PDB file of C-alpha atoms in Angstrom:
ATOM      1  CA  VAL A   7      79.315  74.384  91.114  1.00 49.00           C
ATOM      2  CA  GLY A   8      76.007  72.748  92.048  1.00 55.00           C
ATOM      3  CA  ILE A   9      73.966  75.945  91.807  1.00 52.00           C
ATOM      4  CA  ASN A  10      75.488  77.046  88.534  1.00 53.00           C
ATOM      5  CA  GLY A  11      75.402  73.663  86.840  1.00 52.00           C
ATOM      6  CA  ILE A  12      78.838  74.354  85.356  1.00 56.00           C
ATOM      7  CA  GLU A  13      81.460  71.672  85.904  1.00 56.00           C
ATOM      8  CA  THR A  14      84.953  71.807  84.429  1.00 56.00           C
ATOM      9  CA  GLY A  15      86.320  68.710  86.129  1.00 58.00           C
ATOM     10  CA  PRO A  16      87.002  67.103  89.525  1.00 61.00           C
ATOM     11  CA  ARG A  17      89.348  69.971  90.380  1.00 57.00           C
ATOM     12  CA  ASP A  18      86.286  72.181  90.906  1.00 59.00           C
ATOM     13  CA  TYR A  19      85.277  70.136  93.941  1.00 62.00           C
ATOM     14  CA  PHE A  20      88.760  69.691  95.396  1.00 63.00           C
ATOM     15  CA  GLU A  21      89.500  73.402  95.136  1.00 61.00           C
ATOM     16  CA  LEU A  22      86.416  74.297  97.138  1.00 65.00           C
ATOM     17  CA  ALA A  23      88.562  73.413 100.160  1.00 70.00           C
ATOM     18  CA  ARG A  24      90.506  76.605  99.482  1.00 69.00           C
ATOM     19  CA  TYR A  25      87.603  78.717 100.647  1.00 71.00           C
ATOM     20  CA  LEU A  26      87.179  76.687 103.832  1.00 78.00           C
ATOM     21  CA  ILE A  27      90.891  77.043 104.600  1.00 80.00           C
ATOM     22  CA  VAL A  28      90.780  80.814 104.036  1.00 76.00           C
ATOM     23  CA  LEU A  29      87.628  81.070 106.167  1.00 81.00           C
ATOM     24  CA  ALA A  30      89.217  79.092 109.015  1.00 84.00           C
ATOM     25  CA  PHE A  31      92.370  81.217 108.812  1.00 80.00           C
ATOM     26  CA  THR A  32      90.338  84.455 108.843  1.00 77.00           C
ATOM     27  CA  VAL A  33      88.269  83.341 111.851  1.00 81.00           C
ATOM     28  CA  TYR A  34      91.447  82.349 113.679  1.00 79.00           C
ATOM     29  CA  LEU A  35      93.034  85.748 113.034  1.00 74.00           C
ATOM     30  CA  ILE A  36      89.905  87.592 114.146  1.00 72.00           C
ATOM     31  CA  ARG A  37      89.724  85.642 117.404  1.00 77.00           C
ATOM     32  CA  HIS A  38      93.434  85.549 118.203  1.00 76.00           C
ATOM     33  CA  PHE A  39      94.841  88.639 116.542  1.00 76.00           C
ATOM     34  CA  ASP A  40      96.789  90.647 119.091  1.00 80.00           C
ATOM     35  CA  ALA A  41      99.857  92.868 119.217  1.00 81.00           C
ATOM     36  CA  SER A  42     102.272  89.925 119.093  1.00 82.00           C
ATOM     37  CA  VAL A  43     100.668  88.467 115.963  1.00 80.00           C
ATOM     38  CA  LYS A  44     100.576  91.902 114.316  1.00 83.00           C
ATOM     39  CA  ASN A  45     104.232  92.513 115.132  1.00 86.00           C
ATOM     40  CA  ALA A  46     105.229  89.082 113.842  1.00 86.00           C
ATOM     41  CA  LEU A  47     103.384  89.608 110.542  1.00 86.00           C
ATOM     42  CA  GLU A  48     104.895  93.076 110.146  1.00 90.00           C
ATOM     43  CA  ALA A  49     108.381  91.730 110.871  1.00 92.00           C
ATOM     44  CA  ALA A  50     107.891  88.958 108.285  1.00 92.00           C
ATOM     45  CA  ALA A  51     106.694  91.444 105.645  1.00 92.00           C
ATOM     46  CA  THR A  52     109.636  93.753 106.377  1.00 94.00           C
ATOM     47  CA  ALA A  53     112.121  90.870 106.227  1.00 94.00           C
ATOM     48  CA  SER A  54     110.711  89.781 102.863  1.00 93.00           C
ATOM     49  CA  LEU A  55     111.319  93.277 101.431  1.00 94.00           C
ATOM     50  CA  TYR A  56     114.951  93.321 102.446  1.00 95.00           C
ATOM     51  CA  PHE A  57     115.435  89.748 101.303  1.00 94.00           C
ATOM     52  CA  SER A  58     114.247  90.817  97.849  1.00 93.00           C
ATOM     53  CA  LEU A  59     116.720  93.704  97.961  1.00 94.00           C
ATOM     54  CA  LEU A  60     119.478  91.247  98.943  1.00 92.00           C
ATOM     55  CA  VAL A  61     118.672  89.082  95.927  1.00 91.00           C
ATOM     56  CA  LEU A  62     118.646  92.218  93.764  1.00 90.00           C
ATOM     57  CA  ALA A  63     122.098  93.160  95.055  1.00 91.00           C
ATOM     58  CA  CYS A  64     123.378  89.660  94.204  1.00 89.00           C
ATOM     59  CA  TYR A  65     122.219  90.148  90.611  1.00 87.00           C
ATOM     60  CA  MET A  66     123.725  93.618  90.310  1.00 86.00           C
ATOM     61  CA  VAL A  67     127.113  92.899  91.897  1.00 87.00           C
ATOM     62  CA  SER A  68     128.989  89.731  92.699  1.00 88.00           C
ATOM     63  CA  ILE A  69     128.813  88.957  96.429  1.00 89.00           C
ATOM     64  CA  PRO A  70     131.001  86.037  97.522  1.00 89.00           C
ATOM     65  CA  ALA A  71     129.008  82.951  98.523  1.00 89.00           C
ATOM     66  CA  LEU A  72     125.640  84.728  98.241  1.00 90.00           C
ATOM     67  CA  THR A  73     125.582  85.392  94.490  1.00 86.00           C
ATOM     68  CA  PRO A  74     126.358  81.751  93.551  1.00 89.00           C
ATOM     69  CA  LEU A  75     123.774  80.570  96.072  1.00 87.00           C
ATOM     70  CA  LEU A  76     120.914  82.921  95.179  1.00 85.00           C
ATOM     71  CA  LYS A  77     121.570  83.758  91.522  1.00 84.00           C
ATOM     72  CA  GLY A  78     123.306  80.578  90.454  1.00 82.00           C
ATOM     73  CA  TRP A  79     121.143  78.058  92.271  1.00 83.00           C
ATOM     74  CA  LEU A  80     118.065  79.087  94.287  1.00 82.00           C
ATOM     75  CA  TYR A  81     116.543  81.521  91.750  1.00 79.00           C
ATOM     76  CA  ALA A  82     118.227  80.226  88.610  1.00 76.00           C
ATOM     77  CA  GLY A  83     114.984  78.684  87.337  1.00 71.00           C
ATOM     78  CA  THR A  84     112.714  81.618  88.132  1.00 72.00           C
ATOM     79  CA  LYS A  85     111.915  84.828  86.279  1.00 71.00           C
ATOM     80  CA  THR A  86     114.390  86.861  88.321  1.00 72.00           C
ATOM     81  CA  SER A  87     116.719  87.664  85.441  1.00 71.00           C
ATOM     82  CA  VAL A  88     118.709  90.327  83.630  1.00 68.00           C
ATOM     83  CA  PHE A  89     116.828  91.585  80.558  1.00 60.00           C
ATOM     84  CA  HIS A  90     118.573  94.075  78.264  1.00 59.00           C
ATOM     85  CA  GLY A  91     120.884  95.050  81.091  1.00 64.00           C
ATOM     86  CA  THR A  92     118.029  95.586  83.568  1.00 73.00           C
ATOM     87  CA  VAL A  93     117.342  93.256  86.475  1.00 79.00           C
ATOM     88  CA  ARG A  94     113.741  92.042  86.668  1.00 84.00           C
ATOM     89  CA  LEU A  95     113.127  90.921  90.225  1.00 88.00           C
ATOM     90  CA  SER A  96     110.710  88.206  91.330  1.00 88.00           C
ATOM     91  CA  ALA A  97     112.326  86.730  94.478  1.00 85.00           C
ATOM     92  CA  PRO A  98     111.042  85.305  96.753  1.00 86.00           C
ATOM     93  CA  PHE A  99     108.286  84.504  94.236  1.00 86.00           C
ATOM     94  CA  GLU A 100     108.574  82.811  90.864  1.00 81.00           C
ATOM     95  CA  ASN A 101     106.991  85.619  88.859  1.00 85.00           C
ATOM     96  CA  PRO A 102     107.694  89.404  88.993  1.00 88.00           C
ATOM     97  CA  ASN A 103     103.981  90.191  88.846  1.00 87.00           C
ATOM     98  CA  PHE A 104     103.403  88.105  91.986  1.00 89.00           C
ATOM     99  CA  LEU A 105     106.113  90.069  93.796  1.00 91.00           C
ATOM    100  CA  GLY A 106     104.664  93.347  92.502  1.00 91.00           C
ATOM    101  CA  PHE A 107     101.170  92.468  93.761  1.00 91.00           C
ATOM    102  CA  TYR A 108     102.525  91.437  97.162  1.00 92.00           C
ATOM    103  CA  THR A 109     104.708  94.543  97.477  1.00 93.00           C
ATOM    104  CA  VAL A 110     101.738  96.824  96.778  1.00 93.00           C
ATOM    105  CA  GLN A 111      99.976  95.276  99.785  1.00 91.00           C
ATOM    106  CA  VAL A 112     103.057  95.764 101.968  1.00 92.00           C
ATOM    107  CA  LEU A 113     103.387  99.371 100.760  1.00 92.00           C
ATOM    108  CA  ILE A 114      99.772 100.117 101.681  1.00 90.00           C
ATOM    109  CA  TYR A 115     100.283  98.641 105.132  1.00 90.00           C
ATOM    110  CA  MET A 116     103.513 100.541 105.775  1.00 90.00           C
ATOM    111  CA  ILE A 117     102.056 103.886 104.656  1.00 87.00           C
ATOM    112  CA  PHE A 118      98.615 103.747 106.257  1.00 85.00           C
ATOM    113  CA  PHE A 119      98.659 101.241 109.129  1.00 86.00           C
ATOM    114  CA  SER A 120     102.144 100.580 110.460  1.00 87.00           C
ATOM    115  CA  LYS A 121     103.347 102.382 113.580  1.00 84.00           C
ATOM    116  CA  ALA A 122     106.944 101.184 113.316  1.00 87.00           C
ATOM    117  CA  PRO A 123     109.550 103.952 113.741  1.00 86.00           C
ATOM    118  CA  LEU A 124     111.161 103.009 110.405  1.00 88.00           C
ATOM    119  CA  ARG A 125     107.916 102.553 108.462  1.00 87.00           C
ATOM    120  CA  PHE A 126     108.792 105.239 105.908  1.00 84.00           C
ATOM    121  CA  LEU A 127     112.149 103.574 105.273  1.00 88.00           C
ATOM    122  CA  HIS A 128     110.332 100.271 104.722  1.00 92.00           C
ATOM    123  CA  ALA A 129     107.934 102.043 102.344  1.00 90.00           C
ATOM    124  CA  VAL A 130     110.913 103.332 100.331  1.00 87.00           C
ATOM    125  CA  ALA A 131     112.313  99.778 100.257  1.00 92.00           C
ATOM    126  CA  ALA A 132     108.954  98.589  98.909  1.00 93.00           C
ATOM    127  CA  LEU A 133     109.072 101.242  96.163  1.00 89.00           C
ATOM    128  CA  VAL A 134     112.569 100.121  95.116  1.00 89.00           C
ATOM    129  CA  VAL A 135     111.495  96.465  95.031  1.00 92.00           C
ATOM    130  CA  MET A 136     108.415  97.388  93.006  1.00 90.00           C
ATOM    131  CA  PHE A 137     110.478  99.329  90.488  1.00 86.00           C
ATOM    132  CA  TYR A 138     112.744  96.372  89.831  1.00 88.00           C
ATOM    133  CA  THR A 139     109.859  93.949  89.337  1.00 89.00           C
ATOM    134  CA  GLY A 140     109.265  95.629  85.988  1.00 82.00           C
ATOM    135  CA  SER A 141     105.556  94.987  86.552  1.00 84.00           C
ATOM    136  CA  ARG A 142     103.691  97.761  84.801  1.00 79.00           C
ATOM    137  CA  THR A 143     100.444  96.883  86.575  1.00 82.00           C
ATOM    138  CA  SER A 144     102.217  97.239  89.912  1.00 87.00           C
ATOM    139  CA  TRP A 145     103.644 100.583  88.827  1.00 84.00           C
ATOM    140  CA  ALA A 146     100.129 101.811  88.059  1.00 83.00           C
ATOM    141  CA  ALA A 147      98.875 100.555  91.436  1.00 88.00           C
ATOM    142  CA  MET A 148     101.865 102.189  93.133  1.00 88.00           C
ATOM    143  CA  PHE A 149     100.991 105.531  91.521  1.00 86.00           C
ATOM    144  CA  MET A 150      97.411 105.310  92.833  1.00 89.00           C
ATOM    145  CA  VAL A 151      98.600 104.352  96.342  1.00 88.00           C
ATOM    146  CA  MET A 152     101.121 107.199  96.475  1.00 85.00           C
ATOM    147  CA  THR A 153      98.536 109.691  95.206  1.00 85.00           C
ATOM    148  CA  ALA A 154      96.104 108.568  97.905  1.00 86.00           C
ATOM    149  CA  ALA A 155      98.868 108.782 100.512  1.00 83.00           C
ATOM    150  CA  ALA A 156      99.748 112.329  99.485  1.00 79.00           C
ATOM    151  CA  VAL A 157      96.113 113.416  99.782  1.00 81.00           C
ATOM    152  CA  VAL A 158      95.535 111.678 103.128  1.00 80.00           C
ATOM    153  CA  TYR A 159      98.764 112.822 104.749  1.00 76.00           C
ATOM    154  CA  THR A 160      98.330 116.403 103.552  1.00 75.00           C
ATOM    155  CA  TYR A 161      94.807 116.464 104.955  1.00 76.00           C
ATOM    156  CA  MET A 162      95.943 114.948 108.268  1.00 73.00           C
ATOM    157  CA  GLY A 163      98.842 117.392 108.496  1.00 68.00           C
ATOM    158  CA  ALA A 164      96.543 120.362 107.913  1.00 67.00           C
ATOM    159  CA  LEU A 165      93.989 118.988 110.354  1.00 68.00           C
ATOM    160  CA  ARG A 166      96.451 118.316 113.151  1.00 65.00           C
ATOM    161  CA  ALA A 167      98.677 121.313 112.396  1.00 60.00           C
ATOM    162  CA  LYS A 168     101.608 119.617 114.103  1.00 63.00           C
ATOM    163  CA  ILE A 169     105.137 120.738 113.290  1.00 65.00           C
ATOM    164  CA  LYS A 170     106.592 117.254 113.784  1.00 66.00           C
ATOM    165  CA  PHE A 171     104.051 115.726 111.407  1.00 64.00           C
ATOM    166  CA  ALA A 172     104.650 118.486 108.845  1.00 64.00           C
ATOM    167  CA  LEU A 173     108.409 117.867 108.993  1.00 69.00           C
ATOM    168  CA  GLN A 174     107.921 114.126 108.510  1.00 67.00           C
ATOM    169  CA  LEU A 175     105.634 114.751 105.558  1.00 66.00           C
ATOM    170  CA  SER A 176     108.051 117.261 104.014  1.00 68.00           C
ATOM    171  CA  LEU A 177     110.953 114.826 104.388  1.00 72.00           C
ATOM    172  CA  ALA A 178     108.937 112.030 102.776  1.00 69.00           C
ATOM    173  CA  VAL A 179     107.965 114.327  99.882  1.00 69.00           C
ATOM    174  CA  LEU A 180     111.591 115.370  99.327  1.00 73.00           C
ATOM    175  CA  ILE A 181     112.713 111.740  99.312  1.00 71.00           C
ATOM    176  CA  LEU A 182     110.028 110.818  96.798  1.00 68.00           C
ATOM    177  CA  ILE A 183     110.859 113.765  94.559  1.00 69.00           C
ATOM    178  CA  GLY A 184     114.546 112.865  94.637  1.00 72.00           C
ATOM    179  CA  ALA A 185     113.825 109.209  93.959  1.00 69.00           C
ATOM    180  CA  GLY A 186     111.478 110.140  91.120  1.00 67.00           C
ATOM    181  CA  ALA A 187     114.093 112.360  89.513  1.00 67.00           C
ATOM    182  CA  HIS A 188     116.685 109.614  89.896  1.00 67.00           C
ATOM    183  CA  PHE A 189     114.585 106.772  88.527  1.00 66.00           C
ATOM    184  CA  SER A 190     112.441 108.603  85.946  1.00 67.00           C
ATOM    185  CA  GLN A 191     115.030 108.295  83.179  1.00 68.00           C
ATOM    186  CA  ARG A 192     115.605 104.624  83.969  1.00 66.00           C
ATOM    187  CA  ILE A 193     111.862 103.981  83.929  1.00 67.00           C
ATOM    188  CA  MET A 194     111.498 105.595  80.503  1.00 65.00           C
ATOM    189  CA  GLU A 195     114.473 103.584  79.232  1.00 67.00           C
ATOM    190  CA  SER A 196     112.970 100.309  80.429  1.00 67.00           C
ATOM    191  CA  PRO A 197     112.311  97.996  77.436  1.00 67.00           C
ATOM    192  CA  ARG A 198     108.841  97.200  78.799  1.00 66.00           C
ATOM    193  CA  VAL A 199     107.892 100.871  79.039  1.00 71.00           C
ATOM    194  CA  ARG A 200     109.372 101.660  75.643  1.00 69.00           C
ATOM    195  CA  ARG A 201     107.338  98.899  73.999  1.00 68.00           C
ATOM    196  CA  VAL A 202     104.131 100.303  75.436  1.00 67.00           C
ATOM    197  CA  MET A 203     105.037 103.892  74.477  1.00 68.00           C
ATOM    198  CA  TYR A 204     105.909 102.812  70.937  1.00 67.00           C
ATOM    199  CA  ALA A 205     102.635 100.903  70.603  1.00 66.00           C
ATOM    200  CA  MET A 206     100.629 103.890  71.844  1.00 65.00           C
ATOM    201  CA  GLN A 207     102.370 106.202  69.362  1.00 68.00           C
ATOM    202  CA  THR A 208     101.858 103.903  66.382  1.00 72.00           C
ATOM    203  CA  ARG A 209      99.100 101.300  66.231  1.00 68.00           C
ATOM    204  CA  GLY A 210      97.602 101.633  69.707  1.00 66.00           C
ATOM    205  CA  ILE A 211      98.123  99.802  72.998  1.00 62.00           C
ATOM    206  CA  GLN A 212      96.353  96.709  71.652  1.00 62.00           C
ATOM    207  CA  SER A 213      99.254  96.119  69.243  1.00 66.00           C
ATOM    208  CA  GLU A 214     101.679  95.409  72.124  1.00 66.00           C
ATOM    209  CA  ALA A 215     101.666  91.635  72.649  1.00 69.00           C
ATOM    210  CA  ASN A 216     101.611  91.581  76.436  1.00 71.00           C
ATOM    211  CA  ALA A 217      99.031  94.341  76.756  1.00 70.00           C
ATOM    212  CA  ALA A 218      96.896  92.770  74.030  1.00 74.00           C
ATOM    213  CA  GLN A 219      96.810  89.506  75.966  1.00 78.00           C
ATOM    214  CA  ARG A 220      95.688  91.336  79.096  1.00 75.00           C
ATOM    215  CA  LEU A 221      92.930  93.094  77.146  1.00 77.00           C
ATOM    216  CA  VAL A 222      91.696  89.756  75.792  1.00 82.00           C
ATOM    217  CA  GLN A 223      91.694  88.300  79.312  1.00 79.00           C
ATOM    218  CA  ALA A 224      89.722  91.301  80.565  1.00 80.00           C
ATOM    219  CA  GLU A 225      87.148  90.889  77.771  1.00 84.00           C
ATOM    220  CA  ILE A 226      86.758  87.185  78.572  1.00 81.00           C
ATOM    221  CA  ALA A 227      86.387  87.952  82.291  1.00 78.00           C
ATOM    222  CA  MET A 228      83.690  90.554  81.592  1.00 85.00           C
ATOM    223  CA  ASP A 229      81.864  88.035  79.378  1.00 84.00           C
ATOM    224  CA  PHE A 230      81.975  85.460  82.193  1.00 78.00           C
ATOM    225  CA  ILE A 231      80.636  88.061  84.649  1.00 79.00           C
ATOM    226  CA  ARG A 232      77.755  88.951  82.333  1.00 82.00           C
ATOM    227  CA  GLN A 233      76.814  85.279  81.921  1.00 76.00           C
ATOM    228  CA  SER A 234      77.014  84.392  85.611  1.00 72.00           C
ATOM    229  CA  PRO A 235      77.253  87.558  87.711  1.00 74.00           C
ATOM    230  CA  PHE A 236      76.428  86.051  91.129  1.00 70.00           C
ATOM    231  CA  PHE A 237      77.758  82.488  91.364  1.00 63.00           C
ATOM    232  CA  GLY A 238      80.743  82.583  89.005  1.00 64.00           C
ATOM    233  CA  TRP A 239      82.060  79.700  86.947  1.00 68.00           C
ATOM    234  CA  GLY A 240      83.946  77.483  89.361  1.00 59.00           C
ATOM    235  CA  PRO A 241      87.608  77.606  90.418  1.00 56.00           C
ATOM    236  CA  SER A 242      88.902  75.690  87.385  1.00 54.00           C
ATOM    237  CA  LYS A 243      87.173  77.620  84.618  1.00 57.00           C
ATOM    238  CA  TYR A 244      89.971  80.143  84.011  1.00 54.00           C
ATOM    239  CA  ARG A 245      92.406  77.320  83.274  1.00 54.00           C
ATOM    240  CA  THR A 246      90.112  75.773  80.678  1.00 49.00           C
TER     241      THR A 246
END
């Protein structure tokens, strides 16, 4: 804020504490990160996936005690909702895009870094959660992650030439192909996908309201970067 000479209000100075908190947390993890911390974080991430699936189940079928609690009370004011007959999942977050962003991170960890025996099952759970977020940005990120995973695992399988690894890879590929065949029709029937496809076939992607807003935000962000490429604009600028 001081270097740039751009001030958007007192919030700029208060929010600088965010960076100190993140720095302190990062230093703590670097100094104290061990197997127990890693296992605890992995267990928490895994539990969050299956909690999201539990909430999804409560929206799809009526489960005594749980559906009134989760659907009727805890997440009644959030964006976890039924839209044109399709559940759009956001739990445990308020917004589906937040859940989609988080689930992409969990998916990357499960595919590339986890050594848990059931890591591929957890990765499939992450894919199901991501599908029901209805977040098109997350779907695009998921496609890139899965493409990278296919390349890396194929290379590793060829390099190691291990039968066990080849069988695991083949099983994962078969599961993904089956899941893709099962969900492809539902994806294309999604109202959010259909709106984008219709816009692309008629007046272009910029004519779809949600996509148009994202394009405007991207243009504004690029303009901000051009004006202040090194020091930014302060934490509060986006809000103003």
